[in-house]
Amino acid sequence: MNTSSSDTGATLTEPATALSPLLDEATERGLKELLEKVAPLIQGRRFHNVVDLLSLASDGVDMFDDAMVQKLMKAYEETIGTAWALGNAARYAQNQAATLPVPTLFGLLRTAGNEDVRRGLHFALQFLAVLGRQMNNDVEE
């Protein structure tokens, strides 16, 4: 009976050694080296920041549902569309200014009669008004 119990003990530890990578000598050595490198972080309580960062990343992943992705995609598309439109308008205006002769003062007034020009000027003036209002509020604070 003693022989069978010692054989059973030997067979139980062999599969445990084969299944558990923690009992491997190289893994144990690697864990010791890792603990030596992490020790200053743990002692200085800076490892908490790493855990907080991982928690934040996990919360971010949880937060990204389909609706959030759709909103981000829409915002991205609108931003790219706006940048594209502004770039096209700037290139067209630059080309027109380079190829057409410089208008006279009366020519500028005649151009101001164009509805698209007035719409653009109105936008620019409204934009500048909002910018000025924000600058004024910043000074008062």
mmCIF file of C-alpha atoms in Angstrom:
data_model
loop_
_atom_site.group_PDB
_atom_site.id
_atom_site.type_symbol
_atom_site.label_atom_id
_atom_site.label_comp_id
_atom_site.label_asym_id
_atom_site.label_seq_id
_atom_site.Cartn_x
_atom_site.Cartn_y
_atom_site.Cartn_z
ATOM 1 C CA MET A 1 0.000 0.000 0.000
ATOM 2 C CA ASN A 2 2.895 2.334 0.685
ATOM 3 C CA THR A 3 4.147 1.701 -2.798
ATOM 4 C CA SER A 4 0.843 2.715 -4.375
ATOM 5 C CA SER A 5 0.533 5.909 -2.309
ATOM 6 C CA SER A 6 4.041 7.036 -3.250
ATOM 7 C CA ASP A 7 3.313 6.265 -6.885
ATOM 8 C CA THR A 8 0.081 8.256 -6.689
ATOM 9 C CA GLY A 9 1.921 11.215 -5.171
ATOM 10 C CA ALA A 10 4.505 11.120 -7.940
ATOM 11 C CA THR A 11 1.856 11.017 -10.659
ATOM 12 C CA LEU A 12 -0.065 13.915 -9.124
ATOM 13 C CA THR A 13 2.904 16.266 -9.020
ATOM 14 C CA GLU A 14 4.093 15.457 -12.536
ATOM 15 C CA PRO A 15 0.851 16.607 -14.254
ATOM 16 C CA ALA A 16 0.711 19.626 -11.914
ATOM 17 C CA THR A 17 4.228 20.581 -13.016
ATOM 18 C CA ALA A 18 3.347 20.084 -16.657
ATOM 19 C CA LEU A 19 0.109 22.078 -16.390
ATOM 20 C CA SER A 20 1.294 24.951 -14.221
ATOM 21 C CA PRO A 21 3.680 27.420 -15.911
ATOM 22 C CA LEU A 22 4.321 29.030 -12.514
ATOM 23 C CA LEU A 23 6.320 26.015 -11.424
ATOM 24 C CA ASP A 24 8.616 26.333 -14.438
ATOM 25 C CA GLU A 25 12.072 27.644 -13.493
ATOM 26 C CA ALA A 26 12.285 30.139 -16.381
ATOM 27 C CA THR A 27 8.845 31.541 -15.551
ATOM 28 C CA GLU A 28 9.770 31.866 -11.902
ATOM 29 C CA ARG A 29 12.973 33.699 -12.855
ATOM 30 C CA GLY A 30 11.022 36.007 -15.176
ATOM 31 C CA LEU A 31 8.489 36.801 -12.456
ATOM 32 C CA LYS A 32 11.275 37.620 -10.020
ATOM 33 C CA GLU A 33 12.835 40.016 -12.550
ATOM 34 C CA LEU A 34 9.453 41.609 -13.203
ATOM 35 C CA LEU A 35 8.833 42.084 -9.483
ATOM 36 C CA GLU A 36 12.256 43.705 -9.118
ATOM 37 C CA LYS A 37 11.367 46.207 -11.841
ATOM 38 C CA VAL A 38 7.862 46.865 -10.487
ATOM 39 C CA ALA A 39 8.969 47.157 -6.853
ATOM 40 C CA PRO A 40 9.829 50.903 -7.032
ATOM 41 C CA LEU A 41 6.429 51.598 -8.583
ATOM 42 C CA ILE A 42 4.656 49.676 -5.845
ATOM 43 C CA GLN A 43 6.756 51.222 -3.074
ATOM 44 C CA GLY A 44 6.231 54.743 -4.396
ATOM 45 C CA ARG A 45 2.486 54.105 -4.822
ATOM 46 C CA ARG A 46 2.894 54.972 -8.518
ATOM 47 C CA PHE A 47 1.626 51.560 -9.563
ATOM 48 C CA HIS A 48 -1.803 52.829 -8.494
ATOM 49 C CA ASN A 49 -1.623 55.288 -11.409
ATOM 50 C CA VAL A 50 -1.023 52.414 -13.814
ATOM 51 C CA VAL A 51 -4.039 50.579 -12.421
ATOM 52 C CA ASP A 52 -6.121 53.775 -12.679
ATOM 53 C CA LEU A 53 -5.022 54.188 -16.305
ATOM 54 C CA LEU A 54 -6.016 50.610 -17.080
ATOM 55 C CA SER A 55 -9.371 51.233 -15.396
ATOM 56 C CA LEU A 56 -9.878 54.362 -17.486
ATOM 57 C CA ALA A 57 -9.067 52.459 -20.669
ATOM 58 C CA SER A 58 -11.488 49.723 -19.652
ATOM 59 C CA ASP A 59 -14.225 52.288 -19.009
ATOM 60 C CA GLY A 60 -13.534 53.814 -22.408
ATOM 61 C CA VAL A 61 -13.916 50.442 -24.097
ATOM 62 C CA ASP A 62 -17.175 49.854 -22.221
ATOM 63 C CA MET A 63 -18.425 53.303 -23.225
ATOM 64 C CA PHE A 64 -17.838 52.770 -26.963
ATOM 65 C CA ASP A 65 -21.148 51.284 -27.942
ATOM 66 C CA ASP A 66 -22.626 51.500 -31.438
ATOM 67 C CA ALA A 67 -24.309 54.878 -30.781
ATOM 68 C CA MET A 68 -21.022 56.433 -29.614
ATOM 69 C CA VAL A 69 -19.169 55.119 -32.654
ATOM 70 C CA GLN A 70 -21.890 56.500 -34.934
ATOM 71 C CA LYS A 71 -21.655 59.929 -33.271
ATOM 72 C CA LEU A 72 -17.874 59.979 -33.602
ATOM 73 C CA MET A 73 -18.106 58.927 -37.250
ATOM 74 C CA LYS A 74 -20.637 61.677 -37.967
ATOM 75 C CA ALA A 75 -18.474 64.315 -36.255
ATOM 76 C CA TYR A 76 -15.435 63.101 -38.214
ATOM 77 C CA GLU A 77 -17.309 63.223 -41.518
ATOM 78 C CA GLU A 78 -18.629 66.727 -40.802
ATOM 79 C CA THR A 79 -15.159 67.946 -39.875
ATOM 80 C CA ILE A 80 -13.599 66.473 -42.997
ATOM 81 C CA GLY A 81 -16.447 67.865 -45.126
ATOM 82 C CA THR A 82 -15.973 71.341 -43.691
ATOM 83 C CA ALA A 83 -12.216 71.226 -44.186
ATOM 84 C CA TRP A 84 -12.712 70.016 -47.761
ATOM 85 C CA ALA A 85 -15.197 72.794 -48.540
ATOM 86 C CA LEU A 86 -12.927 75.462 -47.053
ATOM 87 C CA GLY A 87 -9.936 74.124 -48.951
ATOM 88 C CA ASN A 88 -11.846 74.087 -52.235
ATOM 89 C CA ALA A 89 -13.170 77.610 -51.682
ATOM 90 C CA ALA A 90 -9.678 78.892 -50.847
ATOM 91 C CA ARG A 91 -8.126 77.244 -53.920
ATOM 92 C CA TYR A 92 -10.876 78.569 -56.197
ATOM 93 C CA ALA A 93 -10.618 82.089 -54.763
ATOM 94 C CA GLN A 94 -6.826 82.022 -55.071
ATOM 95 C CA ASN A 95 -7.069 80.898 -58.693
ATOM 96 C CA GLN A 96 -9.643 83.601 -59.505
ATOM 97 C CA ALA A 97 -7.585 86.305 -57.803
ATOM 98 C CA ALA A 98 -4.463 85.214 -59.658
ATOM 99 C CA THR A 99 -6.057 85.080 -63.116
ATOM 100 C CA LEU A 100 -8.516 87.987 -63.080
ATOM 101 C CA PRO A 101 -7.353 91.605 -63.074
ATOM 102 C CA VAL A 102 -7.581 93.542 -59.818
ATOM 103 C CA PRO A 103 -11.037 95.134 -59.736
ATOM 104 C CA THR A 104 -11.567 98.846 -59.338
ATOM 105 C CA LEU A 105 -13.451 100.260 -56.379
ATOM 106 C CA PHE A 106 -16.566 100.460 -58.514
ATOM 107 C CA GLY A 107 -15.957 96.840 -59.625
ATOM 108 C CA LEU A 108 -15.809 95.770 -55.969
ATOM 109 C CA LEU A 109 -19.148 97.508 -55.310
ATOM 110 C CA ARG A 110 -20.633 95.778 -58.354
ATOM 111 C CA THR A 111 -19.301 92.421 -57.034
ATOM 112 C CA ALA A 112 -20.922 93.160 -53.672
ATOM 113 C CA GLY A 113 -24.241 93.132 -55.515
ATOM 114 C CA ASN A 114 -23.825 89.376 -56.029
ATOM 115 C CA GLU A 115 -25.956 87.457 -53.500
ATOM 116 C CA ASP A 116 -23.233 84.826 -52.903
ATOM 117 C CA VAL A 117 -20.690 87.549 -52.110
ATOM 118 C CA ARG A 118 -23.082 89.180 -49.653
ATOM 119 C CA ARG A 119 -23.802 85.803 -48.033
ATOM 120 C CA GLY A 120 -20.056 85.162 -47.635
ATOM 121 C CA LEU A 121 -19.452 88.638 -46.240
ATOM 122 C CA HIS A 122 -22.349 88.236 -43.830
ATOM 123 C CA PHE A 123 -20.892 84.917 -42.625
ATOM 124 C CA ALA A 124 -17.443 86.457 -42.198
ATOM 125 C CA LEU A 125 -18.827 89.437 -40.286
ATOM 126 C CA GLN A 126 -20.922 87.211 -38.011
ATOM 127 C CA PHE A 127 -17.899 85.001 -37.387
ATOM 128 C CA LEU A 128 -15.770 88.004 -36.493
ATOM 129 C CA ALA A 129 -18.525 89.367 -34.221
ATOM 130 C CA VAL A 130 -18.643 86.111 -32.251
ATOM 131 C CA LEU A 131 -14.847 86.061 -32.063
ATOM 132 C CA GLY A 132 -14.791 89.642 -30.802
ATOM 133 C CA ARG A 133 -17.501 88.903 -28.237
ATOM 134 C CA GLN A 134 -15.498 85.976 -26.883
ATOM 135 C CA MET A 135 -12.348 88.075 -26.722
ATOM 136 C CA ASN A 136 -14.227 90.784 -24.839
ATOM 137 C CA ASN A 137 -15.566 88.235 -22.326
ATOM 138 C CA ASP A 138 -12.055 86.868 -21.791
ATOM 139 C CA VAL A 139 -10.754 90.346 -20.963
ATOM 140 C CA GLU A 140 -13.539 91.016 -18.431
ATOM 141 C CA GLU A 141 -12.900 87.759 -16.548
#
